[in-house]
XYZ file of C-alpha atoms in Angstrom:
214
model
C 0.000 0.000 0.000
C 1.214 3.545 -0.605
C 3.097 5.364 2.091
C 2.629 8.979 3.217
C 2.337 11.476 0.371
C 5.338 13.738 -0.187
C 4.953 17.499 -0.504
C 5.141 17.115 -4.272
C 2.193 14.741 -4.518
C -1.410 15.594 -3.669
C -4.486 13.331 -3.388
C -5.716 14.341 -6.851
C -2.472 13.254 -8.558
C -1.952 10.025 -10.449
C 1.073 7.943 -11.441
C 0.610 6.604 -14.987
C 2.906 3.623 -15.576
C 3.206 3.041 -19.304
C 3.755 -0.385 -20.886
C 6.274 -1.933 -18.478
C 5.904 -5.321 -20.142
C 8.191 -8.263 -20.822
C 8.418 -7.622 -24.565
C 9.776 -4.106 -23.967
C 12.470 -5.361 -21.590
C 15.750 -7.199 -22.359
C 14.990 -10.534 -23.987
C 11.628 -9.319 -25.307
C 10.457 -8.988 -28.896
C 10.797 -5.178 -28.903
C 13.340 -4.709 -26.149
C 14.130 -1.165 -25.054
C 17.738 -0.838 -23.929
C 17.743 -0.947 -20.134
C 13.973 -1.272 -20.042
C 13.951 -3.406 -16.925
C 16.027 -0.844 -15.027
C 12.966 1.400 -14.640
C 11.144 -1.191 -12.546
C 12.725 -0.473 -9.135
C 12.417 3.279 -9.743
C 8.726 2.923 -10.569
C 8.170 0.681 -7.555
C 9.640 3.401 -5.362
C 7.664 6.172 -7.073
C 4.419 4.276 -6.596
C 4.765 4.392 -2.816
C 4.173 8.165 -2.982
C 0.886 7.918 -4.888
C -2.562 7.012 -3.699
C -3.701 6.599 -7.316
C -1.878 4.528 -9.956
C -2.929 3.404 -13.431
C -0.982 0.900 -15.536
C -1.182 0.640 -19.311
C -0.665 -2.561 -21.258
C -0.030 -2.897 -24.986
C -2.466 -5.637 -26.043
C -2.232 -6.462 -29.737
C -4.110 -9.183 -31.614
C -2.161 -11.497 -33.867
C -1.451 -9.983 -37.293
C -1.784 -6.439 -35.993
C -1.356 -3.863 -38.728
C 1.654 -2.301 -36.971
C 3.634 -5.536 -37.270
C 6.136 -5.715 -40.128
C 5.161 -9.356 -40.546
C 1.725 -8.292 -41.841
C 3.264 -6.268 -44.688
C 4.992 -8.583 -47.221
C 8.321 -7.228 -48.385
C 8.604 -4.725 -45.520
C 11.148 -4.818 -42.714
C 10.925 -3.797 -39.087
C 11.330 -0.064 -38.445
C 10.378 0.857 -41.999
C 7.286 3.026 -42.362
C 4.083 2.620 -44.330
C 1.203 4.974 -45.024
C -1.964 3.996 -43.182
C -5.378 5.705 -43.435
C -4.495 7.592 -40.241
C -0.977 8.582 -41.356
C 2.561 7.246 -41.256
C 3.051 4.040 -39.277
C 6.344 2.590 -38.085
C 6.456 -1.185 -38.535
C 7.458 -3.070 -35.398
C 8.427 -6.641 -34.617
C 5.477 -8.733 -33.441
C 5.155 -7.784 -29.778
C 2.767 -7.786 -26.819
C 0.438 -10.221 -28.532
C -2.625 -10.905 -26.423
C -2.267 -13.748 -23.903
C 1.427 -14.334 -24.634
C 4.211 -14.121 -22.035
C 5.633 -11.043 -23.752
C 2.428 -9.094 -23.189
C 2.579 -9.653 -19.425
C 3.593 -6.867 -17.079
C 7.159 -7.165 -15.802
C 7.123 -9.717 -12.970
C 9.077 -7.441 -10.616
C 6.656 -4.543 -10.999
C 5.271 -4.126 -7.480
C 2.280 -1.802 -7.700
C -0.469 -3.857 -6.097
C -2.497 -0.758 -5.234
C -2.915 0.176 -8.927
C -6.580 0.916 -9.497
C -6.810 0.321 -13.255
C -4.988 -1.597 -15.984
C -5.770 0.076 -19.296
C -5.224 -2.091 -22.370
C -4.554 -0.384 -25.682
C -3.695 -1.345 -29.250
C -6.322 -4.088 -29.407
C -7.962 -2.770 -32.582
C -6.249 -4.670 -35.371
C -6.254 -1.821 -37.904
C -5.019 1.013 -35.636
C -1.895 1.287 -33.519
C -2.106 3.010 -30.143
C 0.916 4.685 -28.592
C -1.047 6.995 -26.311
C -2.949 5.965 -23.213
C -5.618 8.487 -24.219
C -6.066 8.229 -27.959
C -5.319 5.714 -30.667
C -3.100 6.740 -33.548
C -6.026 7.811 -35.722
C -6.467 10.702 -33.220
C -10.188 9.920 -33.092
C -10.609 6.676 -31.151
C -10.614 7.388 -27.418
C -9.421 4.873 -24.847
C -11.702 6.305 -22.148
C -8.864 7.278 -19.816
C -9.658 11.000 -19.885
C -13.238 10.367 -18.764
C -12.051 8.010 -16.038
C -9.631 10.594 -14.665
C -12.221 13.370 -14.728
C -14.825 11.275 -12.934
C -12.233 10.385 -10.299
C -11.254 14.053 -9.881
C -7.619 13.409 -10.834
C -5.918 16.440 -12.352
C -2.142 15.969 -12.484
C -0.384 13.031 -14.094
C 3.137 11.806 -13.451
C 4.278 9.454 -16.195
C 6.911 6.728 -16.197
C 7.613 3.667 -18.310
C 8.427 2.537 -21.836
C 9.298 4.014 -24.097
C 10.032 7.677 -23.371
C 9.942 8.717 -27.011
C 6.857 6.736 -28.051
C 4.126 5.668 -25.668
C 5.171 7.920 -22.783
C 5.574 10.852 -25.194
C 2.177 10.512 -26.857
C 0.445 9.837 -23.548
C 1.920 12.949 -21.935
C 1.061 15.215 -24.868
C -2.473 13.850 -25.116
C -2.878 14.361 -21.371
C -2.133 18.074 -21.824
C -4.445 18.264 -24.831
C -7.192 16.759 -22.673
C -6.721 19.443 -20.028
C -4.491 17.663 -17.504
C -1.067 18.678 -16.213
C 1.666 16.223 -17.171
C 5.049 15.536 -15.599
C 7.406 12.927 -17.066
C 9.833 11.282 -14.636
C 12.783 10.941 -16.984
C 14.921 8.466 -15.055
C 11.872 6.192 -14.757
C 11.736 5.923 -18.577
C 13.988 4.563 -21.305
C 14.149 5.540 -24.972
C 14.095 3.705 -28.297
C 15.574 6.780 -30.069
C 14.576 5.781 -33.582
C 15.443 8.478 -36.133
C 16.230 11.087 -33.468
C 12.908 10.496 -31.717
C 14.291 11.313 -28.254
C 15.308 14.854 -29.232
C 11.991 15.327 -31.018
C 10.201 14.233 -27.858
C 12.035 16.839 -25.790
C 11.092 19.563 -28.262
C 7.429 18.552 -28.196
C 7.384 18.408 -24.407
C 8.617 21.997 -24.326
C 6.047 23.001 -26.948
C 3.089 21.464 -25.097
C 4.176 22.324 -21.564
C 4.963 18.781 -20.422
C 7.330 19.122 -17.482
C 10.397 16.892 -17.218
C 11.491 15.893 -13.713
C 13.470 13.096 -12.085
C 12.680 10.747 -9.249
C 14.935 12.828 -6.990
C 12.023 15.280 -6.748
C 10.246 12.724 -4.553
C 13.103 12.356 -2.056
């Protein structure tokens, strides 16, 4: 259970833990370098929060974001989808496979919601709020509003993809967003980490470290 709240955290704040799953950690199908190293940091962060939500990438087999569904294409190439440009990924986080499971050392038993995303075969979903077509809502914004939660602190995988889009969409939806940088790791595909930092500055997403909670 969470410990006493620090001065930084108030009862209407939420820790959003993004996609800390086996396939995004070393040995997984889409491993992020050092992905598992965020787990103890997130476990510590979670003790400061009364409210925690976890997200879980949850793709069906033959998802349209998989390179394997596009003959002649390779992983990390891009294709044009009806909703825009789509990076092609290795098959990952397929529903009911070990790789889709949350990391076994993630210790956030007081999490109040596990939000699954990416389960529509024809649309990828980086953001916890909105699928990549920028029209299909996940329902998270409504959940947060009904719970009276106003500020989000984000951590997880990967900084420059799912954390990035979740933080920006949080601001667009009217929430304040803080990204705990040392509780994230990057893919850094085609300079995506630097682009993420620029967009965070543009949208007012604040970048902090876990030392702020000490």
